[in-house]
Short mmCIF file of C-alpha atoms in Angstrom, two decimals:
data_model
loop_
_atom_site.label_atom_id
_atom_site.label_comp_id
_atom_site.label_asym_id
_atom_site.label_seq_id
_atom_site.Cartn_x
_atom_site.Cartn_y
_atom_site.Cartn_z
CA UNK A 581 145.43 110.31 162.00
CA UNK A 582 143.27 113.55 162.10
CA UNK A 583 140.48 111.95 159.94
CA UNK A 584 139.96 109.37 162.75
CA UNK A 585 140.17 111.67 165.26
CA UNK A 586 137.36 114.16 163.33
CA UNK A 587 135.04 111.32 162.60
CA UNK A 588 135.46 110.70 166.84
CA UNK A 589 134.31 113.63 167.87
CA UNK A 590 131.76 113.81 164.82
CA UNK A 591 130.29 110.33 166.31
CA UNK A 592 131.01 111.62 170.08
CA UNK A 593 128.60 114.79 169.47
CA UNK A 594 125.78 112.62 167.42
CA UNK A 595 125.70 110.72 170.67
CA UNK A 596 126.17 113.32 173.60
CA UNK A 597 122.27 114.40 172.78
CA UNK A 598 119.75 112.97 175.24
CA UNK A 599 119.33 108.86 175.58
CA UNK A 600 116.38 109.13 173.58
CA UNK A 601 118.09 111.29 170.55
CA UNK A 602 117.17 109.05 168.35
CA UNK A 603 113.31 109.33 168.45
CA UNK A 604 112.92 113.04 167.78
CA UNK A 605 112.76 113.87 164.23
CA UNK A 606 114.02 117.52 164.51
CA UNK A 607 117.91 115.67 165.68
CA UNK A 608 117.45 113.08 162.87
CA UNK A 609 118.55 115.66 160.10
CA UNK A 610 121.99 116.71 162.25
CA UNK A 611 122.12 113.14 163.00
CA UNK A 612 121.99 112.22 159.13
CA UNK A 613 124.27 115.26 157.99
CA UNK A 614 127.15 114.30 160.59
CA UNK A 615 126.79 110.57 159.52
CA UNK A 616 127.58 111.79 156.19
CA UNK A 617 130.58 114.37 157.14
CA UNK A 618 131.95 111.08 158.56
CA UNK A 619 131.84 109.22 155.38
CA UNK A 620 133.49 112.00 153.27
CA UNK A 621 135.99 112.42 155.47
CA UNK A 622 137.14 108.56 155.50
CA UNK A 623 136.21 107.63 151.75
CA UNK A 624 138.92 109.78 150.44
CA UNK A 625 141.48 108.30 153.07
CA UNK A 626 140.15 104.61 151.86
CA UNK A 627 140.31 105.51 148.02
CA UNK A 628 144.33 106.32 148.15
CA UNK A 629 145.02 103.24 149.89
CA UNK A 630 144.32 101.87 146.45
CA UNK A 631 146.74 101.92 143.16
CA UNK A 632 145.79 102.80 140.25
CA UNK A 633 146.09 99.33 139.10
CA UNK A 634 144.28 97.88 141.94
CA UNK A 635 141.42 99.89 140.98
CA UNK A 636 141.68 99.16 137.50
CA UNK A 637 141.70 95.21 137.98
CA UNK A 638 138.88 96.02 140.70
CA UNK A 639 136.62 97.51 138.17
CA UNK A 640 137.29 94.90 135.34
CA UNK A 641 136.47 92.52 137.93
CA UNK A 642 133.12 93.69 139.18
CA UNK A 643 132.62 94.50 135.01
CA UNK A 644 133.39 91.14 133.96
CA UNK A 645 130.98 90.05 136.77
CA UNK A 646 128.23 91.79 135.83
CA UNK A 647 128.13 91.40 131.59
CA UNK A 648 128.36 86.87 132.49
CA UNK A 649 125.65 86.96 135.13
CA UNK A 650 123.49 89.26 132.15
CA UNK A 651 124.72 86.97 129.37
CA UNK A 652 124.35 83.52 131.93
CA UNK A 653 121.25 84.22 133.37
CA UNK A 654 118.95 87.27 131.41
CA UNK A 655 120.24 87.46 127.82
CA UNK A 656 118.56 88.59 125.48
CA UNK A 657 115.91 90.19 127.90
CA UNK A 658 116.48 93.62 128.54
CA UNK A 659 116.90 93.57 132.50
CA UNK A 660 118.51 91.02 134.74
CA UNK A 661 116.13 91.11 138.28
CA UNK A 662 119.05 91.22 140.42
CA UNK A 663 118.26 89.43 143.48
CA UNK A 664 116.15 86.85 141.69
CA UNK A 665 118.88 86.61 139.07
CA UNK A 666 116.31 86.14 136.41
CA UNK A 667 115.21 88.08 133.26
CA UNK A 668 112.57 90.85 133.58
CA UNK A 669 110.63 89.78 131.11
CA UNK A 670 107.16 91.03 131.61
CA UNK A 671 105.96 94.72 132.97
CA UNK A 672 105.01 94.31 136.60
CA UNK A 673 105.13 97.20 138.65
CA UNK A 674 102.76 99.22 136.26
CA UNK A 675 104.46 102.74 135.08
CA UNK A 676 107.75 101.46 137.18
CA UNK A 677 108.67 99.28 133.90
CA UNK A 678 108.08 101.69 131.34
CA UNK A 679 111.60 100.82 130.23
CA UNK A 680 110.68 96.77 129.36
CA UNK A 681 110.79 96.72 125.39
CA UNK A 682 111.70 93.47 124.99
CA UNK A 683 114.85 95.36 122.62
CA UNK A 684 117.96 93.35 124.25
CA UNK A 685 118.03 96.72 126.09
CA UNK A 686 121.06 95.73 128.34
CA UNK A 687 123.19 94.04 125.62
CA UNK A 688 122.62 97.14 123.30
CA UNK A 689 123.57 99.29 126.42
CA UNK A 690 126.40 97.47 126.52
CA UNK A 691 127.73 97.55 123.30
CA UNK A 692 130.48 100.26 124.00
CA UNK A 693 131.78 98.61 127.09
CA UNK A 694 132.27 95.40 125.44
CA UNK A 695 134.81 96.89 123.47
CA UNK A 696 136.39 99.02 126.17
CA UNK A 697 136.85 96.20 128.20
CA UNK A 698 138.22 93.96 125.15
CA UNK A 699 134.90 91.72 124.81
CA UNK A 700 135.11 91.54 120.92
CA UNK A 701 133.58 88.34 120.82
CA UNK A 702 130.66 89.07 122.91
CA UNK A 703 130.50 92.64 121.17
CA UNK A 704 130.00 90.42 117.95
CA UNK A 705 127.54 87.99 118.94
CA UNK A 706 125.27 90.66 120.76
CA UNK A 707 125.50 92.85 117.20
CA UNK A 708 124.27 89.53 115.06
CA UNK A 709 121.89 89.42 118.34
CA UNK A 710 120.30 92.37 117.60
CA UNK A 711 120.56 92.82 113.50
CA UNK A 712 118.90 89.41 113.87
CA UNK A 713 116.04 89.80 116.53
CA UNK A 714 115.54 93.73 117.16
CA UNK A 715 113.44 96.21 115.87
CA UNK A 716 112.33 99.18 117.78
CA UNK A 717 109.22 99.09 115.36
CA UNK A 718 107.15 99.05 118.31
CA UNK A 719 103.59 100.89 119.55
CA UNK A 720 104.86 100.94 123.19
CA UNK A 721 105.18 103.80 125.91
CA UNK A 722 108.37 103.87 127.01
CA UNK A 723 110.78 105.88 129.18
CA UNK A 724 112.30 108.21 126.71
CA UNK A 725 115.09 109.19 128.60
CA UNK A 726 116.36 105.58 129.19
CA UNK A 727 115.82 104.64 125.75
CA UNK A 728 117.91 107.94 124.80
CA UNK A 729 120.64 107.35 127.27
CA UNK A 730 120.80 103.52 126.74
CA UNK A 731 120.04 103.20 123.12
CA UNK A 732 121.28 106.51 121.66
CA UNK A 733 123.80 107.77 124.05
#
């Protein structure tokens, strides 16, 4: 409808510059703001094509997805390396890993969700986990505000 027909003459303008629009940096800014005009007019179009219930069954999905790849391949570490698909165990990128406490950080962030989502026995075994195995009795330098939002919050 109208959406497709904006985002048309949105992409029709980025393009009706010079052949070589591309290469000068003063266009790549209007270039970069119309791209994005184009994606807010189509995301809302996209997002009531779902229910309510699709999106609901969508995001338990990609939840459930997420908590069994931590639990299968980085419990009790407290990051999962995502394309590796293997615990961050160690610090290796220097000040970048300030949050690596070795604190089941991820399971503890967790902890809510579990139970939102209905995961009581997971919720359990990650709360032995951690009475068992955690203590935050540690000299380290750590991001405060990820252990406050992860930890506390």
């Amino acid at each position: 409808g109208n959406d497709s027909r904006s985002a048309q003459a949105v992409l029709k303008a980025m393009t009706a510059e010079s052949p070589g629009w591309m290469h000068d940096t003063w266009r790549w800014p209007r270039a970069l703001v119309l791209l994005l005009a184009v994606v807010v007019m189509i995301c809302p179009a996209v997002s009531q094509m779902m229910s309510a219930e699709s999106s609901r069954l969508l995001i338990e999905d990609m939840y459930r997805h997420a908590w069994t790849s931590y639990v299968e391949h980085a419990f009790p570490a407290d990051e999962l390396q995502p394309v590796a698909c293997i615990p961050r165990l160690h610090r290796t990128r220097g000040a970048m890993d300030s949050i690596i406490a070795n604190v089941s950080l991820t399971a503890v962030d967790a902890l809510d969700s579990l139970l939102i989502f209905g995961y009581e026995d997971d919720f359990r075994r990650v709360v032995q986990h951690i009475i068992a195995n955690v203590t935050f009795d540690k000299d380290l330098e750590v991001s405060t505000f990820e252990m406050n939002i992860r930890v506390l919050g």
